[in-house]
PDB file of N, CA, C and O in Angstrom:
ATOM      1  N   MET A  30       0.804  -1.191   0.000  1.00 72.00           N
ATOM      2  CA  MET A  30       0.000   0.000   0.000  1.00 72.00           C
ATOM      3  C   MET A  30       0.856   1.268   0.000  1.00 72.00           C
ATOM      4  O   MET A  30       0.360   2.305  -0.362  1.00 72.00           O
ATOM      5  N   ILE A  31       2.093   1.171   0.398  1.00 78.00           N
ATOM      6  CA  ILE A  31       2.938   2.352   0.481  1.00 78.00           C
ATOM      7  C   ILE A  31       3.188   2.887  -0.928  1.00 78.00           C
ATOM      8  O   ILE A  31       3.517   2.144  -1.835  1.00 78.00           O
ATOM      9  N   GLY A  32       3.004   4.180  -1.101  1.00 82.00           N
ATOM     10  CA  GLY A  32       3.197   4.813  -2.391  1.00 82.00           C
ATOM     11  C   GLY A  32       1.945   4.865  -3.247  1.00 82.00           C
ATOM     12  O   GLY A  32       1.951   5.465  -4.314  1.00 82.00           O
ATOM     13  N   LYS A  33       0.857   4.253  -2.807  1.00 84.00           N
ATOM     14  CA  LYS A  33      -0.386   4.252  -3.562  1.00 84.00           C
ATOM     15  C   LYS A  33      -1.106   5.585  -3.373  1.00 84.00           C
ATOM     16  O   LYS A  33      -1.093   6.150  -2.294  1.00 84.00           O
ATOM     17  N   THR A  34      -1.724   6.095  -4.446  1.00 87.00           N
ATOM     18  CA  THR A  34      -2.420   7.372  -4.408  1.00 87.00           C
ATOM     19  C   THR A  34      -3.905   7.164  -4.654  1.00 87.00           C
ATOM     20  O   THR A  34      -4.293   6.435  -5.559  1.00 87.00           O
ATOM     21  N   PHE A  35      -4.737   7.824  -3.850  1.00 87.00           N
ATOM     22  CA  PHE A  35      -6.188   7.756  -3.979  1.00 87.00           C
ATOM     23  C   PHE A  35      -6.712   9.154  -4.259  1.00 87.00           C
ATOM     24  O   PHE A  35      -6.151  10.141  -3.803  1.00 87.00           O
ATOM     25  N   PHE A  36      -7.799   9.213  -5.022  1.00 88.00           N
ATOM     26  CA  PHE A  36      -8.410  10.488  -5.377  1.00 88.00           C
ATOM     27  C   PHE A  36      -9.825  10.543  -4.812  1.00 88.00           C
ATOM     28  O   PHE A  36     -10.575   9.586  -4.921  1.00 88.00           O
ATOM     29  N   ILE A  37     -10.191  11.688  -4.237  1.00 86.00           N
ATOM     30  CA  ILE A  37     -11.531  11.917  -3.714  1.00 86.00           C
ATOM     31  C   ILE A  37     -12.039  13.201  -4.372  1.00 86.00           C
ATOM     32  O   ILE A  37     -11.319  14.193  -4.445  1.00 86.00           O
ATOM     33  N   VAL A  38     -13.280  13.172  -4.847  1.00 88.00           N
ATOM     34  CA  VAL A  38     -13.893  14.371  -5.416  1.00 88.00           C
ATOM     35  C   VAL A  38     -14.965  14.845  -4.438  1.00 88.00           C
ATOM     36  O   VAL A  38     -15.945  14.157  -4.190  1.00 88.00           O
ATOM     37  N   GLU A  39     -14.759  16.028  -3.865  1.00 84.00           N
ATOM     38  CA  GLU A  39     -15.694  16.626  -2.924  1.00 84.00           C
ATOM     39  C   GLU A  39     -16.047  18.023  -3.413  1.00 84.00           C
ATOM     40  O   GLU A  39     -15.164  18.871  -3.551  1.00 84.00           O
ATOM     41  N   ASN A  40     -17.317  18.249  -3.699  1.00 88.00           N
ATOM     42  CA  ASN A  40     -17.782  19.558  -4.173  1.00 88.00           C
ATOM     43  C   ASN A  40     -16.993  20.033  -5.392  1.00 88.00           C
ATOM     44  O   ASN A  40     -16.552  21.186  -5.467  1.00 88.00           O
ATOM     45  N   LYS A  41     -16.767  19.136  -6.329  1.00 88.00           N
ATOM     46  CA  LYS A  41     -16.061  19.409  -7.590  1.00 88.00           C
ATOM     47  C   LYS A  41     -14.601  19.792  -7.396  1.00 88.00           C
ATOM     48  O   LYS A  41     -13.987  20.399  -8.263  1.00 88.00           O
ATOM     49  N   VAL A  42     -14.039  19.459  -6.260  1.00 88.00           N
ATOM     50  CA  VAL A  42     -12.625  19.697  -5.981  1.00 88.00           C
ATOM     51  C   VAL A  42     -11.954  18.339  -5.806  1.00 88.00           C
ATOM     52  O   VAL A  42     -12.397  17.524  -5.002  1.00 88.00           O
ATOM     53  N   VAL A  43     -10.883  18.106  -6.544  1.00 90.00           N
ATOM     54  CA  VAL A  43     -10.175  16.825  -6.469  1.00 90.00           C
ATOM     55  C   VAL A  43      -9.153  16.898  -5.339  1.00 90.00           C
ATOM     56  O   VAL A  43      -8.348  17.830  -5.258  1.00 90.00           O
ATOM     57  N   ARG A  44      -9.197  15.914  -4.485  1.00 89.00           N
ATOM     58  CA  ARG A  44      -8.300  15.819  -3.335  1.00 89.00           C
ATOM     59  C   ARG A  44      -7.497  14.531  -3.471  1.00 89.00           C
ATOM     60  O   ARG A  44      -8.072  13.484  -3.764  1.00 89.00           O
ATOM     61  N   THR A  45      -6.197  14.573  -3.301  1.00 91.00           N
ATOM     62  CA  THR A  45      -5.363  13.379  -3.428  1.00 91.00           C
ATOM     63  C   THR A  45      -4.821  12.977  -2.067  1.00 91.00           C
ATOM     64  O   THR A  45      -4.434  13.815  -1.256  1.00 91.00           O
ATOM     65  N   LEU A  46      -4.798  11.677  -1.844  1.00 89.00           N
ATOM     66  CA  LEU A  46      -4.239  11.100  -0.625  1.00 89.00           C
ATOM     67  C   LEU A  46      -3.166  10.105  -1.039  1.00 89.00           C
ATOM     68  O   LEU A  46      -3.443   9.170  -1.786  1.00 89.00           O
ATOM     69  N   LYS A  47      -1.934  10.301  -0.591  1.00 90.00           N
ATOM     70  CA  LYS A  47      -0.832   9.398  -0.918  1.00 90.00           C
ATOM     71  C   LYS A  47      -0.304   8.782   0.372  1.00 90.00           C
ATOM     72  O   LYS A  47       0.065   9.501   1.303  1.00 90.00           O
ATOM     73  N   ILE A  48      -0.271   7.462   0.412  1.00 88.00           N
ATOM     74  CA  ILE A  48       0.192   6.755   1.611  1.00 88.00           C
ATOM     75  C   ILE A  48       1.716   6.779   1.635  1.00 88.00           C
ATOM     76  O   ILE A  48       2.374   6.327   0.705  1.00 88.00           O
ATOM     77  N   VAL A  49       2.259   7.311   2.715  1.00 90.00           N
ATOM     78  CA  VAL A  49       3.700   7.439   2.870  1.00 90.00           C
ATOM     79  C   VAL A  49       4.270   6.300   3.703  1.00 90.00           C
ATOM     80  O   VAL A  49       5.318   5.742   3.389  1.00 90.00           O
ATOM     81  N   ARG A  50       3.541   5.938   4.768  1.00 88.00           N
ATOM     82  CA  ARG A  50       4.078   4.959   5.715  1.00 88.00           C
ATOM     83  C   ARG A  50       2.936   4.201   6.362  1.00 88.00           C
ATOM     84  O   ARG A  50       1.843   4.731   6.547  1.00 88.00           O
ATOM     85  N   GLU A  51       3.198   2.939   6.697  1.00 86.00           N
ATOM     86  CA  GLU A  51       2.235   2.110   7.419  1.00 86.00           C
ATOM     87  C   GLU A  51       2.933   1.583   8.667  1.00 86.00           C
ATOM     88  O   GLU A  51       4.066   1.119   8.602  1.00 86.00           O
ATOM     89  N   TYR A  52       2.252   1.679   9.804  1.00 86.00           N
ATOM     90  CA  TYR A  52       2.879   1.226  11.045  1.00 86.00           C
ATOM     91  C   TYR A  52       1.821   0.803  12.053  1.00 86.00           C
ATOM     92  O   TYR A  52       0.639   1.060  11.880  1.00 86.00           O
ATOM     93  N   LEU A  53       2.270   0.133  13.105  1.00 86.00           N
ATOM     94  CA  LEU A  53       1.404  -0.307  14.187  1.00 86.00           C
ATOM     95  C   LEU A  53       1.651   0.572  15.407  1.00 86.00           C
ATOM     96  O   LEU A  53       2.797   0.861  15.745  1.00 86.00           O
ATOM     97  N   ALA A  54       0.560   0.993  16.059  1.00 85.00           N
ATOM     98  CA  ALA A  54       0.673   1.779  17.278  1.00 85.00           C
ATOM     99  C   ALA A  54      -0.522   1.459  18.167  1.00 85.00           C
ATOM    100  O   ALA A  54      -1.662   1.549  17.716  1.00 85.00           O
ATOM    101  N   TYR A  55      -0.253   1.065  19.384  1.00 82.00           N
ATOM    102  CA  TYR A  55      -1.288   0.758  20.369  1.00 82.00           C
ATOM    103  C   TYR A  55      -2.270  -0.300  19.863  1.00 82.00           C
ATOM    104  O   TYR A  55      -3.474  -0.194  20.062  1.00 82.00           O
ATOM    105  N   GLY A  56      -1.769  -1.286  19.151  1.00 80.00           N
ATOM    106  CA  GLY A  56      -2.610  -2.372  18.679  1.00 80.00           C
ATOM    107  C   GLY A  56      -3.448  -2.029  17.466  1.00 80.00           C
ATOM    108  O   GLY A  56      -4.315  -2.794  17.066  1.00 80.00           O
ATOM    109  N   ARG A  57      -3.217  -0.886  16.839  1.00 83.00           N
ATOM    110  CA  ARG A  57      -3.961  -0.491  15.645  1.00 83.00           C
ATOM    111  C   ARG A  57      -2.989  -0.306  14.490  1.00 83.00           C
ATOM    112  O   ARG A  57      -1.838   0.088  14.684  1.00 83.00           O
ATOM    113  N   ARG A  58      -3.471  -0.582  13.291  1.00 85.00           N
ATOM    114  CA  ARG A  58      -2.685  -0.366  12.086  1.00 85.00           C
ATOM    115  C   ARG A  58      -3.013   1.033  11.575  1.00 85.00           C
ATOM    116  O   ARG A  58      -4.164   1.394  11.405  1.00 85.00           O
ATOM    117  N   LEU A  59      -1.976   1.853  11.363  1.00 87.00           N
ATOM    118  CA  LEU A  59      -2.166   3.237  10.951  1.00 87.00           C
ATOM    119  C   LEU A  59      -1.417   3.529   9.657  1.00 87.00           C
ATOM    120  O   LEU A  59      -0.383   2.923   9.375  1.00 87.00           O
ATOM    121  N   TYR A  60      -1.965   4.461   8.875  1.00 88.00           N
ATOM    122  CA  TYR A  60      -1.310   4.964   7.677  1.00 88.00           C
ATOM    123  C   TYR A  60      -0.932   6.414   7.921  1.00 88.00           C
ATOM    124  O   TYR A  60      -1.686   7.179   8.505  1.00 88.00           O
ATOM    125  N   GLU A  61       0.253   6.797   7.453  1.00 91.00           N
ATOM    126  CA  GLU A  61       0.655   8.200   7.434  1.00 91.00           C
ATOM    127  C   GLU A  61       0.438   8.666   6.001  1.00 91.00           C
ATOM    128  O   GLU A  61       1.024   8.129   5.073  1.00 91.00           O
ATOM    129  N   VAL A  62      -0.429   9.660   5.817  1.00 91.00           N
ATOM    130  CA  VAL A  62      -0.918  10.032   4.495  1.00 91.00           C
ATOM    131  C   VAL A  62      -0.643  11.504   4.215  1.00 91.00           C
ATOM    132  O   VAL A  62      -0.884  12.357   5.065  1.00 91.00           O
ATOM    133  N   GLU A  63      -0.126  11.795   3.007  1.00 92.00           N
ATOM    134  CA  GLU A  63       0.008  13.171   2.547  1.00 92.00           C
ATOM    135  C   GLU A  63      -1.314  13.570   1.909  1.00 92.00           C
ATOM    136  O   GLU A  63      -1.782  12.918   0.986  1.00 92.00           O
ATOM    137  N   ASP A  64      -1.897  14.651   2.399  1.00 89.00           N
ATOM    138  CA  ASP A  64      -3.194  15.106   1.933  1.00 89.00           C
ATOM    139  C   ASP A  64      -3.024  16.427   1.196  1.00 89.00           C
ATOM    140  O   ASP A  64      -2.402  17.348   1.722  1.00 89.00           O
ATOM    141  N   SER A  65      -3.567  16.528  -0.026  1.00 89.00           N
ATOM    142  CA  SER A  65      -3.424  17.760  -0.796  1.00 89.00           C
ATOM    143  C   SER A  65      -4.254  18.895  -0.196  1.00 89.00           C
ATOM    144  O   SER A  65      -3.952  20.059  -0.412  1.00 89.00           O
ATOM    145  N   ALA A  66      -5.297  18.587   0.556  1.00 86.00           N
ATOM    146  CA  ALA A  66      -6.129  19.623   1.169  1.00 86.00           C
ATOM    147  C   ALA A  66      -5.435  20.276   2.360  1.00 86.00           C
ATOM    148  O   ALA A  66      -5.696  21.433   2.675  1.00 86.00           O
ATOM    149  N   GLN A  67      -4.554  19.528   3.030  1.00 85.00           N
ATOM    150  CA  GLN A  67      -3.825  20.058   4.181  1.00 85.00           C
ATOM    151  C   GLN A  67      -2.333  19.833   3.966  1.00 85.00           C
ATOM    152  O   GLN A  67      -1.772  18.826   4.406  1.00 85.00           O
ATOM    153  N   PRO A  68      -1.653  20.760   3.279  1.00 82.00           N
ATOM    154  CA  PRO A  68      -0.248  20.549   2.932  1.00 82.00           C
ATOM    155  C   PRO A  68       0.728  20.752   4.088  1.00 82.00           C
ATOM    156  O   PRO A  68       1.918  20.706   3.882  1.00 82.00           O
ATOM    157  N   GLY A  69       0.260  20.930   5.312  1.00 85.00           N
ATOM    158  CA  GLY A  69       1.144  21.183   6.448  1.00 85.00           C
ATOM    159  C   GLY A  69       2.052  20.007   6.790  1.00 85.00           C
ATOM    160  O   GLY A  69       3.107  20.176   7.356  1.00 85.00           O
ATOM    161  N   GLY A  70       1.667  18.823   6.458  1.00 87.00           N
ATOM    162  CA  GLY A  70       2.460  17.641   6.776  1.00 87.00           C
ATOM    163  C   GLY A  70       1.587  16.404   6.701  1.00 87.00           C
ATOM    164  O   GLY A  70       0.378  16.491   6.475  1.00 87.00           O
ATOM    165  N   PRO A  71       2.169  15.246   6.891  1.00 89.00           N
ATOM    166  CA  PRO A  71       1.377  14.015   6.807  1.00 89.00           C
ATOM    167  C   PRO A  71       0.381  13.883   7.953  1.00 89.00           C
ATOM    168  O   PRO A  71       0.635  14.337   9.064  1.00 89.00           O
ATOM    169  N   ARG A  72      -0.755  13.262   7.655  1.00 89.00           N
ATOM    170  CA  ARG A  72      -1.804  13.009   8.644  1.00 89.00           C
ATOM    171  C   ARG A  72      -1.884  11.517   8.911  1.00 89.00           C
ATOM    172  O   ARG A  72      -1.474  10.721   8.097  1.00 89.00           O
ATOM    173  N   GLU A  73      -2.445  11.164  10.045  1.00 90.00           N
ATOM    174  CA  GLU A  73      -2.653   9.760  10.387  1.00 90.00           C
ATOM    175  C   GLU A  73      -4.083   9.354  10.081  1.00 90.00           C
ATOM    176  O   GLU A  73      -5.017  10.095  10.361  1.00 90.00           O
ATOM    177  N   PHE A  74      -4.229   8.172   9.491  1.00 87.00           N
ATOM    178  CA  PHE A  74      -5.533   7.572   9.279  1.00 87.00           C
ATOM    179  C   PHE A  74      -5.482   6.155   9.821  1.00 87.00           C
ATOM    180  O   PHE A  74      -4.464   5.470   9.664  1.00 87.00           O
ATOM    181  N   GLU A  75      -6.556   5.706  10.426  1.00 87.00           N
ATOM    182  CA  GLU A  75      -6.642   4.317  10.842  1.00 87.00           C
ATOM    183  C   GLU A  75      -6.835   3.471   9.584  1.00 87.00           C
ATOM    184  O   GLU A  75      -7.626   3.811   8.711  1.00 87.00           O
ATOM    185  N   ALA A  76      -6.128   2.365   9.478  1.00 82.00           N
ATOM    186  CA  ALA A  76      -6.054   1.618   8.230  1.00 82.00           C
ATOM    187  C   ALA A  76      -7.346   0.887   7.875  1.00 82.00           C
ATOM    188  O   ALA A  76      -7.733   0.861   6.707  1.00 82.00           O
ATOM    189  N   ASP A  77      -8.031   0.286   8.827  1.00 80.00           N
ATOM    190  CA  ASP A  77      -9.200  -0.533   8.496  1.00 80.00           C
ATOM    191  C   ASP A  77     -10.342   0.270   7.879  1.00 80.00           C
ATOM    192  O   ASP A  77     -10.854  -0.103   6.828  1.00 80.00           O
ATOM    193  N   PRO A  78     -10.770   1.398   8.453  1.00 82.00           N
ATOM    194  CA  PRO A  78     -11.812   2.189   7.778  1.00 82.00           C
ATOM    195  C   PRO A  78     -11.340   2.771   6.447  1.00 82.00           C
ATOM    196  O   PRO A  78     -12.111   2.904   5.507  1.00 82.00           O
ATOM    197  N   PHE A  79     -10.058   3.103   6.359  1.00 79.00           N
ATOM    198  CA  PHE A  79      -9.489   3.636   5.117  1.00 79.00           C
ATOM    199  C   PHE A  79      -9.569   2.578   4.015  1.00 79.00           C
ATOM    200  O   PHE A  79      -9.952   2.876   2.885  1.00 79.00           O
ATOM    201  N   ASP A  80      -9.224   1.323   4.346  1.00 79.00           N
ATOM    202  CA  ASP A  80      -9.294   0.231   3.373  1.00 79.00           C
ATOM    203  C   ASP A  80     -10.726  -0.037   2.943  1.00 79.00           C
ATOM    204  O   ASP A  80     -10.988  -0.304   1.775  1.00 79.00           O
ATOM    205  N   LEU A  81     -11.670   0.027   3.874  1.00 79.00           N
ATOM    206  CA  LEU A  81     -13.077  -0.186   3.530  1.00 79.00           C
ATOM    207  C   LEU A  81     -13.612   0.920   2.627  1.00 79.00           C
ATOM    208  O   LEU A  81     -14.382   0.657   1.709  1.00 79.00           O
ATOM    209  N   ARG A  82     -13.204   2.139   2.871  1.00 81.00           N
ATOM    210  CA  ARG A  82     -13.695   3.264   2.067  1.00 81.00           C
ATOM    211  C   ARG A  82     -13.240   3.170   0.614  1.00 81.00           C
ATOM    212  O   ARG A  82     -13.985   3.484  -0.305  1.00 81.00           O
ATOM    213  N   PHE A  83     -12.011   2.722   0.394  1.00 80.00           N
ATOM    214  CA  PHE A  83     -11.468   2.663  -0.960  1.00 80.00           C
ATOM    215  C   PHE A  83     -11.479   1.256  -1.551  1.00 80.00           C
ATOM    216  O   PHE A  83     -10.862   1.000  -2.573  1.00 80.00           O
ATOM    217  N   ASN A  84     -12.165   0.318  -0.910  1.00 76.00           N
ATOM    218  CA  ASN A  84     -12.308  -1.062  -1.385  1.00 76.00           C
ATOM    219  C   ASN A  84     -10.963  -1.715  -1.693  1.00 76.00           C
ATOM    220  O   ASN A  84     -10.770  -2.312  -2.744  1.00 76.00           O
ATOM    221  N   VAL A  85     -10.028  -1.572  -0.780  1.00 69.00           N
ATOM    222  CA  VAL A  85      -8.710  -2.176  -0.943  1.00 69.00           C
ATOM    223  C   VAL A  85      -8.770  -3.590  -0.396  1.00 69.00           C
ATOM    224  O   VAL A  85      -9.241  -3.818   0.712  1.00 69.00           O
ATOM    225  N   LYS A  86      -8.318  -4.542  -1.190  1.00 63.00           N
ATOM    226  CA  LYS A  86      -8.314  -5.928  -0.749  1.00 63.00           C
ATOM    227  C   LYS A  86      -6.876  -6.401  -0.638  1.00 63.00           C
ATOM    228  O   LYS A  86      -6.123  -6.353  -1.598  1.00 63.00           O
ATOM    229  N   ALA A  87      -6.517  -6.837   0.535  1.00 55.00           N
ATOM    230  CA  ALA A  87      -5.170  -7.353   0.753  1.00 55.00           C
ATOM    231  C   ALA A  87      -5.095  -8.783   0.247  1.00 55.00           C
ATOM    232  O   ALA A  87      -5.989  -9.586   0.484  1.00 55.00           O
ATOM    233  N   THR A  88      -4.052  -9.110  -0.475  1.00 49.00           N
ATOM    234  CA  THR A  88      -3.870 -10.468  -0.983  1.00 49.00           C
ATOM    235  C   THR A  88      -2.526 -10.996  -0.514  1.00 49.00           C
ATOM    236  O   THR A  88      -1.582 -10.238  -0.313  1.00 49.00           O
ATOM    237  N   THR A  89      -2.452 -12.290  -0.363  1.00 41.00           N
ATOM    238  CA  THR A  89      -1.197 -12.920  -0.002  1.00 41.00           C
ATOM    239  C   THR A  89      -0.575 -13.503  -1.263  1.00 41.00           C
ATOM    240  O   THR A  89      -1.289 -13.913  -2.175  1.00 41.00           O
ATOM    241  N   PRO A  90       0.732 -13.572  -1.335  1.00 44.00           N
ATOM    242  CA  PRO A  90       1.362 -14.097  -2.541  1.00 44.00           C
ATOM    243  C   PRO A  90       1.233 -15.617  -2.687  1.00 44.00           C
ATOM    244  O   PRO A  90       1.585 -16.163  -3.708  1.00 44.00           O
ATOM    245  N   PHE A  91       0.729 -16.293  -1.699  1.00 43.00           N
ATOM    246  CA  PHE A  91       0.558 -17.739  -1.762  1.00 43.00           C
ATOM    247  C   PHE A  91      -0.797 -18.110  -1.191  1.00 43.00           C
ATOM    248  O   PHE A  91      -1.388 -17.358  -0.431  1.00 43.00           O
ATOM    249  N   LYS A  92      -1.290 -19.279  -1.574  1.00 55.00           N
ATOM    250  CA  LYS A  92      -2.583 -19.735  -1.074  1.00 55.00           C
ATOM    251  C   LYS A  92      -2.390 -20.417   0.271  1.00 55.00           C
ATOM    252  O   LYS A  92      -1.516 -21.255   0.434  1.00 55.00           O
ATOM    253  N   ARG A  93      -3.217 -20.066   1.226  1.00 54.00           N
ATOM    254  CA  ARG A  93      -3.132 -20.657   2.554  1.00 54.00           C
ATOM    255  C   ARG A  93      -4.242 -21.662   2.744  1.00 54.00           C
ATOM    256  O   ARG A  93      -5.363 -21.453   2.305  1.00 54.00           O
ATOM    257  N   ARG A  94      -3.922 -22.743   3.399  1.00 54.00           N
ATOM    258  CA  ARG A  94      -4.928 -23.733   3.755  1.00 54.00           C
ATOM    259  C   ARG A  94      -5.187 -23.622   5.244  1.00 54.00           C
ATOM    260  O   ARG A  94      -4.347 -23.131   5.990  1.00 54.00           O
ATOM    261  N   SER A  95      -6.334 -24.101   5.658  1.00 55.00           N
ATOM    262  CA  SER A  95      -6.627 -24.079   7.085  1.00 55.00           C
ATOM    263  C   SER A  95      -5.710 -25.058   7.808  1.00 55.00           C
ATOM    264  O   SER A  95      -5.076 -25.917   7.197  1.00 55.00           O
ATOM    265  N   PHE A  96      -5.679 -24.959   9.113  1.00 55.00           N
ATOM    266  CA  PHE A  96      -4.767 -25.778   9.909  1.00 55.00           C
ATOM    267  C   PHE A  96      -5.040 -27.266   9.730  1.00 55.00           C
ATOM    268  O   PHE A  96      -4.128 -28.068   9.636  1.00 55.00           O
ATOM    269  N   HIS A  97      -6.310 -27.659   9.677  1.00 56.00           N
ATOM    270  CA  HIS A  97      -6.656 -29.068   9.610  1.00 56.00           C
ATOM    271  C   HIS A  97      -6.783 -29.587   8.178  1.00 56.00           C
ATOM    272  O   HIS A  97      -7.101 -30.749   7.988  1.00 56.00           O
ATOM    273  N   ALA A  98      -6.535 -28.769   7.185  1.00 55.00           N
ATOM    274  CA  ALA A  98      -6.729 -29.185   5.793  1.00 55.00           C
ATOM    275  C   ALA A  98      -5.809 -30.343   5.404  1.00 55.00           C
ATOM    276  O   ALA A  98      -6.204 -31.222   4.649  1.00 55.00           O
ATOM    277  N   LYS A  99      -4.610 -30.380   5.926  1.00 56.00           N
ATOM    278  CA  LYS A  99      -3.684 -31.436   5.528  1.00 56.00           C
ATOM    279  C   LYS A  99      -4.024 -32.776   6.196  1.00 56.00           C
ATOM    280  O   LYS A  99      -3.543 -33.807   5.764  1.00 56.00           O
ATOM    281  N   TYR A 100      -4.868 -32.763   7.228  1.00 55.00           N
ATOM    282  CA  TYR A 100      -5.199 -33.992   7.918  1.00 55.00           C
ATOM    283  C   TYR A 100      -6.474 -34.655   7.399  1.00 55.00           C
ATOM    284  O   TYR A 100      -6.753 -35.790   7.760  1.00 55.00           O
ATOM    285  N   HIS A 101      -7.240 -33.954   6.583  1.00 55.00           N
ATOM    286  CA  HIS A 101      -8.472 -34.550   6.050  1.00 55.00           C
ATOM    287  C   HIS A 101      -8.144 -35.550   4.954  1.00 55.00           C
ATOM    288  O   HIS A 101      -7.266 -35.313   4.129  1.00 55.00           O
ATOM    289  N   GLU A 102      -8.855 -36.659   4.973  1.00 57.00           N
ATOM    290  CA  GLU A 102      -8.652 -37.649   3.913  1.00 57.00           C
ATOM    291  C   GLU A 102      -9.571 -37.337   2.751  1.00 57.00           C
ATOM    292  O   GLU A 102     -10.682 -36.871   2.937  1.00 57.00           O
ATOM    293  N   ARG A 103      -9.104 -37.624   1.546  1.00 58.00           N
ATOM    294  CA  ARG A 103      -9.929 -37.389   0.370  1.00 58.00           C
ATOM    295  C   ARG A 103     -10.877 -38.551   0.216  1.00 58.00           C
ATOM    296  O   ARG A 103     -10.514 -39.712   0.350  1.00 58.00           O
ATOM    297  N   LYS A 104     -12.133 -38.216  -0.092  1.00 60.00           N
ATOM    298  CA  LYS A 104     -13.132 -39.255  -0.283  1.00 60.00           C
ATOM    299  C   LYS A 104     -13.116 -39.695  -1.744  1.00 60.00           C
ATOM    300  O   LYS A 104     -13.110 -38.869  -2.658  1.00 60.00           O
ATOM    301  N   VAL A 105     -13.150 -40.992  -1.958  1.00 62.00           N
ATOM    302  CA  VAL A 105     -13.151 -41.549  -3.310  1.00 62.00           C
ATOM    303  C   VAL A 105     -14.597 -41.747  -3.725  1.00 62.00           C
ATOM    304  O   VAL A 105     -15.392 -42.334  -3.005  1.00 62.00           O
ATOM    305  N   ARG A 106     -14.958 -41.282  -4.903  1.00 60.00           N
ATOM    306  CA  ARG A 106     -16.336 -41.424  -5.368  1.00 60.00           C
ATOM    307  C   ARG A 106     -16.501 -42.681  -6.157  1.00 60.00           C
ATOM    308  O   ARG A 106     -15.777 -43.200  -6.848  1.00 60.00           O
TER     309      ARG A 106
END
């Protein structure tokens, strides 16, 4: 997610949000975001509502099986 840019249109004004850094603090995942509406410096956003708002889906590079998947026997038809 780092380096990704999102665009929001509010009242016909385009606002850009660029994720600079992702970190954990107090048990929460946070993003440090550069906002074009407030150029004073990066702002903090909580990651989970931010991901839901922009429909971001995290994917893993490999397929994971459940813990008990390797112990199940295959049924022969």
